[in-house]
Every structure is written in C-alpha cells, then in structure tokens.
Coordinates of C-alpha atoms in Angstrom, one line a residue:
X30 CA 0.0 0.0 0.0
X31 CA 2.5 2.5 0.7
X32 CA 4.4 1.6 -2.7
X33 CA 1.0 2.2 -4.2
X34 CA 0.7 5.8 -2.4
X35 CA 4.4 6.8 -3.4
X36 CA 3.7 6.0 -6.9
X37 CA 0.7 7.8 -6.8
X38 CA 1.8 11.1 -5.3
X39 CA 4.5 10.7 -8.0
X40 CA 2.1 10.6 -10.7
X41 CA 0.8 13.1 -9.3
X42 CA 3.2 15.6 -9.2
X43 CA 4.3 14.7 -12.9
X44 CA 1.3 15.3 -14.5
X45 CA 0.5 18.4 -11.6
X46 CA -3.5 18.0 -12.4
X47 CA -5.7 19.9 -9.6
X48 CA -9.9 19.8 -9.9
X49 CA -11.6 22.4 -11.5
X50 CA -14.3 25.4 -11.1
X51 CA -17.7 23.1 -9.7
X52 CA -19.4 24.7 -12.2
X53 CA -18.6 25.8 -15.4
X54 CA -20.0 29.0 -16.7
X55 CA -20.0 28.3 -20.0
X56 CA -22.8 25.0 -19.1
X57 CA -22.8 21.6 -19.0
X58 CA -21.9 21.2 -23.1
X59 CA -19.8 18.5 -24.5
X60 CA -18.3 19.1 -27.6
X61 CA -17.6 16.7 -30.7
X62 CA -15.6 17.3 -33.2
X63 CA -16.3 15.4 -37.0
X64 CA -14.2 15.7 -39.6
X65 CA -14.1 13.8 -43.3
X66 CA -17.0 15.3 -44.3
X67 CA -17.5 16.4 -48.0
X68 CA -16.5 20.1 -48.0
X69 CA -18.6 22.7 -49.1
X70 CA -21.9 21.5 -48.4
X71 CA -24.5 23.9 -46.3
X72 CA -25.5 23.6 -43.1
X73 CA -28.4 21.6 -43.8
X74 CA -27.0 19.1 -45.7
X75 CA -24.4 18.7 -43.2
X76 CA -27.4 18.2 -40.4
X77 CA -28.8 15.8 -42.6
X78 CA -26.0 13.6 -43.0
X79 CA -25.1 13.6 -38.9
X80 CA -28.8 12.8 -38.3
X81 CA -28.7 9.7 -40.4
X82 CA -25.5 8.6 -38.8
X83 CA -27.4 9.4 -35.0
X84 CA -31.1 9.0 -35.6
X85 CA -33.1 11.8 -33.6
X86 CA -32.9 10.1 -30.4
X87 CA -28.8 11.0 -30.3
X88 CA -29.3 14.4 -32.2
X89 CA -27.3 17.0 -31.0
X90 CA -28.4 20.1 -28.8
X91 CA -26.6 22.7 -31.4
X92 CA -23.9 22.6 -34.5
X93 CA -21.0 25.1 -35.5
X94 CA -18.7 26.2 -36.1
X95 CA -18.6 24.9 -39.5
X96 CA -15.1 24.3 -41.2
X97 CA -16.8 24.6 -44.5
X98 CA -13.6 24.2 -46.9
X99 CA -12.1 21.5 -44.7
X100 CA -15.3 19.1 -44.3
X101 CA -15.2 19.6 -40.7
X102 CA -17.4 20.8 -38.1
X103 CA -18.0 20.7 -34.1
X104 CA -21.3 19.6 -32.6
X105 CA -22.5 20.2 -29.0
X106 CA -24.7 18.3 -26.1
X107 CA -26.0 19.2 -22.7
X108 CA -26.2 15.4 -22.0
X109 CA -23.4 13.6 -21.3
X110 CA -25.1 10.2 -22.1
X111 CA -26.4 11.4 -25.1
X112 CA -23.0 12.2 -26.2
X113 CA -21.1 9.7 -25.7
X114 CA -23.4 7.6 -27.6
X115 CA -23.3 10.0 -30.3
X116 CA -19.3 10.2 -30.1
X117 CA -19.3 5.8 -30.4
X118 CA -22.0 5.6 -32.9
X119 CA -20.2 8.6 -35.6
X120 CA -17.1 6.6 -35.0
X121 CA -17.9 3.7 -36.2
X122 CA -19.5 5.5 -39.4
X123 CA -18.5 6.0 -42.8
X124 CA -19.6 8.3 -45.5
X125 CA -18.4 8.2 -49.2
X126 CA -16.1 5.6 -48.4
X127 CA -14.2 7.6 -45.6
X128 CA -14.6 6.9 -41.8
X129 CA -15.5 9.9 -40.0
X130 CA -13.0 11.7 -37.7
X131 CA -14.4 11.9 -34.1
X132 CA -13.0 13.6 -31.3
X133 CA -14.4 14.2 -28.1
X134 CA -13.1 18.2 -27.2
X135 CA -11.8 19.4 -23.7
X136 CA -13.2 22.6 -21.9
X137 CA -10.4 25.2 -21.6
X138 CA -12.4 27.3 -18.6
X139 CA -10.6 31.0 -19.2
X140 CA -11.1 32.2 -15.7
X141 CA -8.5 30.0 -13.9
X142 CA -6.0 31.0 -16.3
X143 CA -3.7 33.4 -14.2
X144 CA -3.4 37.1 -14.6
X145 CA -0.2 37.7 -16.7
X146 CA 0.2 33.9 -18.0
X147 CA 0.3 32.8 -21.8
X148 CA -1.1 29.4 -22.2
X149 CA 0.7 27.1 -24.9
X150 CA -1.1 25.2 -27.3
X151 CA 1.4 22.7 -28.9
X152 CA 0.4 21.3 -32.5
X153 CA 3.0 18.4 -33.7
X154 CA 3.1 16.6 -36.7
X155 CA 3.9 13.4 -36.3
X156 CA 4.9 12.6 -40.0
X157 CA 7.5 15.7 -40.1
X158 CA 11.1 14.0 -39.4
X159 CA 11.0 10.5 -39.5
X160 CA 9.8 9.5 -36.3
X161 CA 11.0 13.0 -34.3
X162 CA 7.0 13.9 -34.1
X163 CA 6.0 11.3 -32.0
X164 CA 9.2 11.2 -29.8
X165 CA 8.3 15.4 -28.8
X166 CA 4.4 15.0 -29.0
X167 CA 5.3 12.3 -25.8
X168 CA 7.7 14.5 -24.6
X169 CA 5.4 17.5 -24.3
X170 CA 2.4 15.3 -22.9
X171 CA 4.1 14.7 -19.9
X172 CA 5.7 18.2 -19.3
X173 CA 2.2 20.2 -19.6
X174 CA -1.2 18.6 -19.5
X175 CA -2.1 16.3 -22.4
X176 CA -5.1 18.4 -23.2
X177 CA -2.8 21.4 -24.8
X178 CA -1.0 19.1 -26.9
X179 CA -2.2 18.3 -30.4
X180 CA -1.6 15.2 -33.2
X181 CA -2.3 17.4 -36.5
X182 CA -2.5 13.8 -37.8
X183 CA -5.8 13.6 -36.0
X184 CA -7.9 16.3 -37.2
X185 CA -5.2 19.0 -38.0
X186 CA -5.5 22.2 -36.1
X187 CA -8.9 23.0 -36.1
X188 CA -10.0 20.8 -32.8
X189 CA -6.9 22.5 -31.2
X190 CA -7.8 26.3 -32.1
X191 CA -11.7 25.8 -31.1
X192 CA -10.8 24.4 -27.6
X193 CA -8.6 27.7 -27.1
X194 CA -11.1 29.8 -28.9
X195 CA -12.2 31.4 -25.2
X196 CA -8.2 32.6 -24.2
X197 CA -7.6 35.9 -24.5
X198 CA -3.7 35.6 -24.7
X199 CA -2.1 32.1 -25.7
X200 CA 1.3 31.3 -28.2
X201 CA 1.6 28.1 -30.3
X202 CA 4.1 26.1 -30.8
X203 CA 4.4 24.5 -33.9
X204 CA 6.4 21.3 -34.3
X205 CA 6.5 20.1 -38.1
X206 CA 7.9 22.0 -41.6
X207 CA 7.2 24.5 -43.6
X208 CA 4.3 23.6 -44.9
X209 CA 3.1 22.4 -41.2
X210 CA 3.3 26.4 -40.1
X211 CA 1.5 27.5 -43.7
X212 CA -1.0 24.9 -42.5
X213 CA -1.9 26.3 -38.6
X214 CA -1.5 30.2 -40.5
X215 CA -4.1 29.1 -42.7
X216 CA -6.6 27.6 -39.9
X217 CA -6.0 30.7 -37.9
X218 CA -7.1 32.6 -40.5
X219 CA -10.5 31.0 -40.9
X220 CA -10.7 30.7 -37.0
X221 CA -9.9 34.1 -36.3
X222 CA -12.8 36.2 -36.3
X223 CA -14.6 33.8 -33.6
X224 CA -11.5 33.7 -31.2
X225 CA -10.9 35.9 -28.3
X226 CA -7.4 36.1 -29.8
X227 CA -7.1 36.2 -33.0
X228 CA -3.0 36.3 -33.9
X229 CA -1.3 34.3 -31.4
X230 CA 2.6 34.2 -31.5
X231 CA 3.7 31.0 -32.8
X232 CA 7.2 29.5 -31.9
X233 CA 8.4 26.7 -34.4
X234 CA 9.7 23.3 -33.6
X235 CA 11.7 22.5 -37.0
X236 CA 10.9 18.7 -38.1
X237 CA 10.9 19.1 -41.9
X238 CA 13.0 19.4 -44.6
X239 CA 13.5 22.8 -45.4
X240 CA 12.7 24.5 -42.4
X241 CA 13.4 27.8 -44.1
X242 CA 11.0 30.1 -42.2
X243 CA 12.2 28.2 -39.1
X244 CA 15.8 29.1 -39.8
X245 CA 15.1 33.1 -40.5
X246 CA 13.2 33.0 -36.9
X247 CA 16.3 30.9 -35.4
X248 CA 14.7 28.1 -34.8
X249 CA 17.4 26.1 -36.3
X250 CA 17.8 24.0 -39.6
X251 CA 16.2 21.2 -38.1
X252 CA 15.3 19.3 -34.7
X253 CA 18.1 16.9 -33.9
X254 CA 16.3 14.7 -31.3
X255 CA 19.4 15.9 -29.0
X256 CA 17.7 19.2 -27.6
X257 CA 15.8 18.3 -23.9
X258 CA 12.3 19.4 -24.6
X259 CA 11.8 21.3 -21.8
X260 CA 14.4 23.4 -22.9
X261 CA 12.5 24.2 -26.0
X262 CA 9.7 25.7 -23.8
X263 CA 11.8 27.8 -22.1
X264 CA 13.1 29.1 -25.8
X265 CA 9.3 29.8 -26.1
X266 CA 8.8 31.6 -23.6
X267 CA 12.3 34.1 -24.3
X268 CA 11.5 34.4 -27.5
X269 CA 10.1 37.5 -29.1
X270 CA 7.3 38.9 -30.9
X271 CA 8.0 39.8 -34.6
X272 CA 5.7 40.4 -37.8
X273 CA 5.3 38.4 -40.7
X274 CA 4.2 39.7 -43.9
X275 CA 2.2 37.2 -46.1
X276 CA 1.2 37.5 -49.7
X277 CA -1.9 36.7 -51.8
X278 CA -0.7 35.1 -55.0
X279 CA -4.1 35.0 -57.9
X280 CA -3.8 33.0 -60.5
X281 CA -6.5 34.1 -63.3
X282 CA -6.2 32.1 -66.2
X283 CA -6.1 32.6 -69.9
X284 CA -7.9 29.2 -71.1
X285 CA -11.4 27.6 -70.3
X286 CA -12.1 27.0 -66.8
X287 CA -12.2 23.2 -67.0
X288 CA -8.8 23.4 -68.2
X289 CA -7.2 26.0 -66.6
X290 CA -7.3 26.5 -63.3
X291 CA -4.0 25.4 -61.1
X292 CA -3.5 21.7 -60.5
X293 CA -1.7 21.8 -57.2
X294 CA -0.4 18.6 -55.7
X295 CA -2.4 17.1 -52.9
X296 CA -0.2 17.5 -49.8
X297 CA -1.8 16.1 -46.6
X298 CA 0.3 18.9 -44.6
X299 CA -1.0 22.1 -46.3
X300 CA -4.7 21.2 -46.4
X301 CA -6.5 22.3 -49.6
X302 CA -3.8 24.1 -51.9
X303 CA -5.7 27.6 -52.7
X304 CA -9.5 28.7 -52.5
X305 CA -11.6 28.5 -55.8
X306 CA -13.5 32.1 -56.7
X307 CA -16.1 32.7 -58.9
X308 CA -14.4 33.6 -62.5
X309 CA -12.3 30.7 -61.9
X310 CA -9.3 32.5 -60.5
X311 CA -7.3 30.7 -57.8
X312 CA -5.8 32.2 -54.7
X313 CA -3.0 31.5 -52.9
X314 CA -1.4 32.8 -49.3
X315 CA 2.4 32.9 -49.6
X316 CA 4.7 33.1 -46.5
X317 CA 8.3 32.4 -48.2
X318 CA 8.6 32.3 -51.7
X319 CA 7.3 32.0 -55.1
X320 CA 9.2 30.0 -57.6
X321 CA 8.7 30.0 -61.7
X322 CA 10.7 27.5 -63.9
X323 CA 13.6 25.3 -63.1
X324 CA 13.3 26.0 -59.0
X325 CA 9.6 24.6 -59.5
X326 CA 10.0 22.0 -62.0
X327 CA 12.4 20.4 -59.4
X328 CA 10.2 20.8 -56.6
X329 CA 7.5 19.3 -59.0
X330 CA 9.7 15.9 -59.1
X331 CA 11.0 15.5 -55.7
X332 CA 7.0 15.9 -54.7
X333 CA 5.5 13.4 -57.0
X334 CA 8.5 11.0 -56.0
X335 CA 7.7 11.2 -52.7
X336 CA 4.1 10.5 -53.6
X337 CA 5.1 7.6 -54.7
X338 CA 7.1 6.2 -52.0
X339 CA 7.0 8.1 -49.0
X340 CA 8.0 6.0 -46.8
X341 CA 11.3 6.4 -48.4
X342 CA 11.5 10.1 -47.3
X343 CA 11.9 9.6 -43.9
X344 CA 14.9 11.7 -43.2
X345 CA 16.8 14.8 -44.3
X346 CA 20.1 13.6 -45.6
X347 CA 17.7 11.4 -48.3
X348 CA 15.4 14.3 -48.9
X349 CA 18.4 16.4 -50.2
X350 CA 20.3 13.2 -51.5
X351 CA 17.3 12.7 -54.0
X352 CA 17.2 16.4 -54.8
X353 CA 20.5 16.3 -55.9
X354 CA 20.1 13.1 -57.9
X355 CA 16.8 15.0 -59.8
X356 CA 19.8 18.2 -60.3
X357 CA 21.9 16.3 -62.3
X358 CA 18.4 14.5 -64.6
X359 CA 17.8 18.1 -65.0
X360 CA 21.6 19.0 -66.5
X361 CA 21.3 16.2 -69.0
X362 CA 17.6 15.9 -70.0
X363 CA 17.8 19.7 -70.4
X364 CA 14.0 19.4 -70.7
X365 CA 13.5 22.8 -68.7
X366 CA 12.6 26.1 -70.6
X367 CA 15.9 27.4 -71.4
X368 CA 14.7 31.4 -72.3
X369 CA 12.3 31.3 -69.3
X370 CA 12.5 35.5 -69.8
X371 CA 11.1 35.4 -73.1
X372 CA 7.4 32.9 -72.3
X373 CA 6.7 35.5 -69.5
X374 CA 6.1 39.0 -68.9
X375 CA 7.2 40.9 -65.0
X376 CA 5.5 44.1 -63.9
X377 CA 6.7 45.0 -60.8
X378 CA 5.0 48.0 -58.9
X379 CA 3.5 49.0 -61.9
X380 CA 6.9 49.3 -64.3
X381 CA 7.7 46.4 -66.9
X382 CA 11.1 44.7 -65.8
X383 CA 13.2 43.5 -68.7
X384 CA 14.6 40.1 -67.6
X385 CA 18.3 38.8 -68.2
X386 CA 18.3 35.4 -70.0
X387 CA 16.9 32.6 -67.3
X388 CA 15.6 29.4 -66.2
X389 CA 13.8 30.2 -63.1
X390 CA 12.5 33.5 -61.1
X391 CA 11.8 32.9 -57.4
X392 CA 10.2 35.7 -55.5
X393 CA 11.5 35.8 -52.0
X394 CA 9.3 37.0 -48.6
X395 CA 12.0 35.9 -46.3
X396 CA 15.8 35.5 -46.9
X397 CA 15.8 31.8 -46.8
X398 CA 15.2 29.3 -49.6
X399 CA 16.2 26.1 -50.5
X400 CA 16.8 24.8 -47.0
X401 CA 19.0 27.9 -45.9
X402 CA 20.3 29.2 -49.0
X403 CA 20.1 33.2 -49.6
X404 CA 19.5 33.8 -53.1
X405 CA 19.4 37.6 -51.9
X406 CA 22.6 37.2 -51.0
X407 CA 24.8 39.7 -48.4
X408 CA 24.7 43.3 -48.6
X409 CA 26.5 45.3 -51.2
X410 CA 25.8 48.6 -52.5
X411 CA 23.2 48.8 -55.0
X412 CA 19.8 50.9 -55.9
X413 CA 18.1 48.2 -53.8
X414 CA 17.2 48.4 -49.9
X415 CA 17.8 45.8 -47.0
X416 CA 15.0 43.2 -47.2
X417 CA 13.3 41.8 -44.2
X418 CA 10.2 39.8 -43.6
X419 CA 8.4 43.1 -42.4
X420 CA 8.6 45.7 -45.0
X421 CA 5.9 45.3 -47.0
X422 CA 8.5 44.7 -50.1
X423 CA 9.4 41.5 -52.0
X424 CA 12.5 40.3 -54.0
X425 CA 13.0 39.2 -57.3
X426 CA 15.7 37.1 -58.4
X427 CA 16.4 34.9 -60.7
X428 CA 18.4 31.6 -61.5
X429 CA 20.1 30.6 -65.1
X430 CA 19.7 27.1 -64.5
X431 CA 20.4 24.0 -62.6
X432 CA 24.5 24.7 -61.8
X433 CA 23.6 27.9 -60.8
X434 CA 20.9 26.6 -58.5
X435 CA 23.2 24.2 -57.1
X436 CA 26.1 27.3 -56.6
X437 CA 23.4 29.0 -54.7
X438 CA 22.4 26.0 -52.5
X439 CA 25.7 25.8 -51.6
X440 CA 26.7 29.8 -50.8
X441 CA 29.0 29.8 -53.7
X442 CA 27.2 31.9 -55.4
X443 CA 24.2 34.3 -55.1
X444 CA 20.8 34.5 -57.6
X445 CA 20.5 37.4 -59.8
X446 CA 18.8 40.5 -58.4
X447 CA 16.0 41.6 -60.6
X448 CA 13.7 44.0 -58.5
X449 CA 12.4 44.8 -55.5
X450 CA 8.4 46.0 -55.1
X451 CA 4.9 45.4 -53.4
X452 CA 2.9 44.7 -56.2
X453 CA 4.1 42.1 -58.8
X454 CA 2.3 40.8 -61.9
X455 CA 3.3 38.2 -64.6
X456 CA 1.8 37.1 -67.7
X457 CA 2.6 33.7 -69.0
X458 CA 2.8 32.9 -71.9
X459 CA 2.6 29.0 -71.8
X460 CA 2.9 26.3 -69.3
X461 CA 4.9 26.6 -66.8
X462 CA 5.9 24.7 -63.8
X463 CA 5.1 26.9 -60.1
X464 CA 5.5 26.5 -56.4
X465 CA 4.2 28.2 -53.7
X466 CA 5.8 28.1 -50.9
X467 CA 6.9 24.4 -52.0
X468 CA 3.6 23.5 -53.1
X469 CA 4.2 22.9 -57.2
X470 CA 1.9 22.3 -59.9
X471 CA 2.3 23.3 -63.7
X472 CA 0.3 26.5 -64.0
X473 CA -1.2 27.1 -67.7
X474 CA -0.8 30.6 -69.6
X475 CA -2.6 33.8 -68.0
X476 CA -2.1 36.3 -65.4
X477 CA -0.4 35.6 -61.9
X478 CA -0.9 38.8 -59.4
X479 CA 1.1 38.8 -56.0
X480 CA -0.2 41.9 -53.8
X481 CA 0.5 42.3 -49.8
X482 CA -2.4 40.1 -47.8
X483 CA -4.7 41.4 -44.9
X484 CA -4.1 38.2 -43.2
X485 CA -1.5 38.9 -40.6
X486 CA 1.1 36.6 -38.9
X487 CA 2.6 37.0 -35.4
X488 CA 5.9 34.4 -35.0
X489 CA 8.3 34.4 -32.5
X490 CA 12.0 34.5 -33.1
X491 CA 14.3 32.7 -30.8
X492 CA 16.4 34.8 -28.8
X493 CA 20.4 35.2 -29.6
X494 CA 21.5 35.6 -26.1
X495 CA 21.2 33.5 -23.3
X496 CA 19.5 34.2 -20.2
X497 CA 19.7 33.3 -16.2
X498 CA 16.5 32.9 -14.3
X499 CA 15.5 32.1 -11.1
X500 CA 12.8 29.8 -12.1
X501 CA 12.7 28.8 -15.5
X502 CA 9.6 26.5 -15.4
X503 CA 7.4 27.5 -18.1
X504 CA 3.4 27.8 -16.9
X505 CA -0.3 27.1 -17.5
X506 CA -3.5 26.0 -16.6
X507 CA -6.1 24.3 -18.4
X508 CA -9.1 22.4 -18.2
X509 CA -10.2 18.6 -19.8
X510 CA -13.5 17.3 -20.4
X511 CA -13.1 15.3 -16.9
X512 CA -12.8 18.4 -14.8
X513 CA -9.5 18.7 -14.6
X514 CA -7.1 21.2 -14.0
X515 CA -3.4 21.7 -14.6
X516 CA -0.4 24.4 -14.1
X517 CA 2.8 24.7 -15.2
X518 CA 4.6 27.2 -12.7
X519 CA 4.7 31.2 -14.9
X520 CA 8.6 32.5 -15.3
X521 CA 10.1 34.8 -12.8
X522 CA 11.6 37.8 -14.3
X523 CA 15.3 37.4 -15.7
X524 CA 17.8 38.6 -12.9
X525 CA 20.4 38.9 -16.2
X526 CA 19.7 39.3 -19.9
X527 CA 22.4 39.4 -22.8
X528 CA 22.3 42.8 -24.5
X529 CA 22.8 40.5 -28.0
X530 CA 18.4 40.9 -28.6
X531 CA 18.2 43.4 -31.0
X532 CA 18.7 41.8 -34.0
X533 CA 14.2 41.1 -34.8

C-alpha cells in the first residue's frame, strides 16, 4: 500500500493536475468534433448527414462552427449520455467511403488562467522527421497537460484552435515543416474572427525538410532529437514577438475553366492548396517564396516522387540526396525552358522589368530558400534596400539554370537581383511549372498577381543571447472534459539578460 501511495503522489506531481471550477459558466456542453466530411456542403446538408448517422434520439443540442472548406465541423450536447453515444456511434460511421474523424473536445475554462500567464497550445506533426514527431508530442504530454497538446495527424489544427477559442492571450508552438506552419497560418485565419485572440505568436519546432521560415526565426535547420524538450519551452517563452508579412498570389487564367485552373499537388500537410473564386481564378497565401521554372519544375519531381514512396522520405540527408540526384536529370535531360524570360512578362509595382536570360524566377518573402540558401545574397551597395520579412517589399531574383541553383544552395554563389516591389504581376505565356511556398503544380498561360495580404502573422524568433532565471519552469492551466485542472509554474523575471536581442 505504501508503494502504491508513493507512486501515486509521483504521478501526481508529474502530471501536476488539480480539480476544476464546480461549475462551469460556459454549461454543461460537451463538444464533438467530426471531420471527413465532404466540404462545401451547407448547413443543412451537413445536419442531414449527422442525423442519419445518430437518428433523432442522439441528435445533437446545437452545430457550429462549420469548417466549410475542410469538411469539418464541431457539434455540441447538454447530456453527457447522449454524447457519448453519439461520439461511439459517428465513429464507427463511414460516409463516401471515408470513416469519419471523431474527437471528443476538452473545456479550456478562461477564468482559472492566471493574470499575466500565456497558455501554450502545442500542434506536432507526427509525419514531419521521421519518427522526431511522435518522440516530442510524448515529450510535451508529460511536461504540460495532455489536453494542450495536439496530433495534426488527428484532425489537423482545427480541434486545437476551437478548444482555445475562449483565451484571451495564448502562443503556439508548432512542431513540423514549412508547410506544417502554412497549415496552422491558414486555420488561424478561418478561425480568427470567432476567437478571443485572433494572432497568437507561434514558436516553431523544425521537423521538416526545409525549415526555411524556421531558420530566418532561429529556430534552427532542423530538430536533432538531442535538444531536452523542456528546454524548448523555455526558448518559447524568451523568445520575441515579430511580424510576418504574407502574400496573396491570384492566379487568373487565360484558357477555359475546365482546363485552366492550377493543379496543385495534394499534400496532406498544407490542407486544400488555394481557394476556388467565382471567375475561376485561384488564390493562394504565400509566407516564403514563389518560384517560376527550373526552382519549381524540381520541386515538381522530388513531390511526385515522394508520392510515390513516402516512406522512403523519412529523413533529411535522403530528402536532399534525392534532390541532388533529380539536379543532375535536369543537367542532362535539359527538358526545362531554357529562355524562361522570353514565355513571360514581370510588372513590378506598376513598371515592366526587362529580364536577363533565365531558367527560373523565385520571389522571396523571407531570406531563406532552399533549405538555408540566400538567393538575396549579403549586402552590397546597389539601388536596392535591405529586405526583411516586415517591409511590406518583395525580391525578385532569378536563377540561369540547374549549376547555378546548385552554386546558390551551396553559398557559392548568389541569384541574380531583378527588382524589388509590393505589387508584382506576370503574364505567362505558356505552361509553366510553379511552387508556392513548395507546393508545385504546372500553371497554364494567364495572369499571376502577388499583392501584400490582410491576413496577418505574429511568429516568435528565438532569442540570440542567453538568459539566467531564477525559475525557468514555463506555466499554465487548463481544463479537460473530466474536470481537470493543470499548471505549469509562470517565469520569474530574468535577474540577467544578454544585450545580444536586438537583431528582430
């Protein structure tokens, strides 16, 4: 017995979970959330298809929000019998061939967060970096309480964002690639209006294979397995608050709308691609780069290869293997455009841009590409300003084919520098190959537009110095759908900061 009480306490005191308010002001509601649903139905339709799944007897008390574009949506009861029977009978349910996505939501109760404390929702995606996802998302279920800690392979970040939807001051961390942070961006978005805050910070965990946003916010090049996790937190909380700006890119094409609207490649870590409007044009938020010609066409193949076998592209020394292989196809096949400057047309700000001879134009945000490579390249004296990822400005550069990409990969060598602007627009003449932000597809002739978004970004950026504390244990507390509460003890204030922070 007393083994049994030592082990207990010690449970206790790991996991550090306390009861919660007796009664919760926002009611007695449980919420379910159901995903792999058609998108794009109404409301209705989406009522119809739950109640055939649950027959009136399990119906739910009320339904929204609606994910409309993602198939998704959360449903509500004020019985608890009720919905657990509902949460059992939509799981075992299928609909166009598809089992339905079920998960039962905790209650985040706002009031018993602390005056002057950041809650930390933590989204990780256990697919980024071999098997470095499911190593941290264990990791950080011990260290705070399992209820702020995410799978984006179950759900994505929707379920995540609606349980926090009530705190008024919270940071994410996101642990995954690229494409993993373009992902949460893009939920926040759509989630934003109906949230008490509707920017949080978010802190990056690097697990993919670029990791170029990661490595211009110091994050690092990639997540080693080596660093202690709770260490990581503490980075999160030092870290600071910077702006990112983020770019529509509208692609309005030239040819009938059955055959000409982009074709991006289904990645199940960016969600749908672009939204669809009404004259067929296709729209696109950018938070790193645009790429036209030999930069996409190799992104193009390394995508579709890893389609193909992706359990082959479990690491990052194969990722970059494989491009390098797909390089030298290039070099021989020489099945790229050669006089990429002569099948399209730049306007930047409003001014026609005559192009030097090229293979590929890549329009830079942030001064990473490539997995770390700065086609900007350092500063020299020229009629162009600084860039940074705040200034409302983008770069144009360009690339005269494969060697020269590979010079630039490896800091031999920097891109040619076109122009600089805030508006850019570009006709094209044929079909040509595209990324966005490492998302490719061949886009058909027309008129690509990339203006300055409304859609804001806060990130953090790791701090360069180091800093002493005399408590470094990161804190929170939040609520689960069994009444329970958890902390995790708030920082005390630095006793001695390194002067080294100004660099944001």
């Amino acid at each position: 017995m007393k083994q049994l009480g030592k082990d207990s306490i010690r449970q206790m005191e790991m996991m550090r979970f306390y009861l919660q308010l007796k009664q919760d002001p926002h009611g007695p509601n449980l919420a379910l959330f159901v995903g792999n649903l058609p998108p794009g139905l109404s409301q209705r339709n989406y009522e119809h298809i739950l109640t055939e799944f649950l027959g009136f007897e399990n119906k739910f008390s009320s339904i929204g929000p609606i994910y409309y574009e993602y198939g998704s949506l959360v449903i509500t009861y004020e019985n608890a019998s009720k919905a657990v029977r509902a949460f059992q009978a939509l799981r075992e349910s299928r609909y166009e061939d598809k089992n339905l996505l079920v998960l039962l939501l905790p209650n985040i109760e706002p009031s018993m967060v602390p005056s002057g404390v950041q809650p930390l929702l933590v989204f990780v995606n256990v697919k980024s970096g071999g098997c470095q996802g499911a190593e941290l998302i264990s990791s950080f279920r011990k260290l705070l309480n399992p209820y702020q800690v995410f799978d984006l392979d179950n759900g994505g970040p929707l379920p995540g964002l609606y349980v926090f939807r009530h705190i008024q001051d919270y940071k994410i961390l996101v642990c995954g690639g690229d494409g993993t942070i373009g992902w949460v961006l893009q939920c926040l978005d759509n989630v934003g209006q109906d949230s008490e805050c509707s920017s949080p910070p978010c802190a990056i965990v690097p697990l993919g294979t670029g990791n170029d946003l990661a490595r211009v916010l110091r994050w690092g090049a990639g997540y080693t397995g080596g660093e202690d996790p709770l260490n990581l937190l503490r980075d999160v909380i030092d870290a600071e608050e910077i702006r990112l700006d983020r770019w529509t890119v509208v692609f309005h094409p030239e040819d009938k709308p059955e055959d000409a609207a982009p074709k991006p490649s289904t990645n199940s870590a960016v969600g749908s691609g672009g939204t669809q409007s009404e004259d067929n044009s296709q729209i696109f938020v950018m938070n790193n780069y645009f790429g036209i010609g030999i930069d996409a066409d190799l992104c193009l193949d390394f995508h579709n290869a890893r389609e193909e076998n992706p359990n082959k592209f479990n690491s990052r020394l194969h990722n970059k293997g494989v491009y390098v292989k797909m390089g030298l196809r290039k070099m021989v096949g020489r099945k790229m455009i050669k006089e990429l400057h002569k099948e399209l047309r730049l306007e930047v700000d409003g001014k026609v841009v005559d192009l030097p001879p090229v293979e590929g134009i890549i329009i830079l945000n942030i001064l990473s590409w490539g997995s770390g490579a700065n086609p900007w390249g350092p500063e020299k004296e020229d009629q162009f300003s600084k860039p940074n990822h705040w200034d409302g400005m983008l770069e144009v550069v360009g690339v005269t084919g494969v060697v020269h990409l590979g010079q630039i990969q490896s800091g031999l060598r920097s891109a040619m520098r076109i122009a600089q602007g805030g508006h850019i627009k570009i006709h094209l003449h044929t079909d040509i190959p595209v990324q966005v932000d490492g998302e490719p597809w061949v886009q058909s002739p027309g008129d690509v537009v990339v203006l300055k978004s409304a859609l804001k970004a806060t990130m953090l950026k790791k701090m360069k110095g180091k800093m002493k504390r005399r408590n470094t244990e990161p804190t929170m507390q939040v609520m689960g759908p069994s009444g329970i509460q958890m902390t995790l003890a708030a920082p005390q204030e630095p006793e001695e900061v390194d002067s080294n922070n100004t660099d944001f």
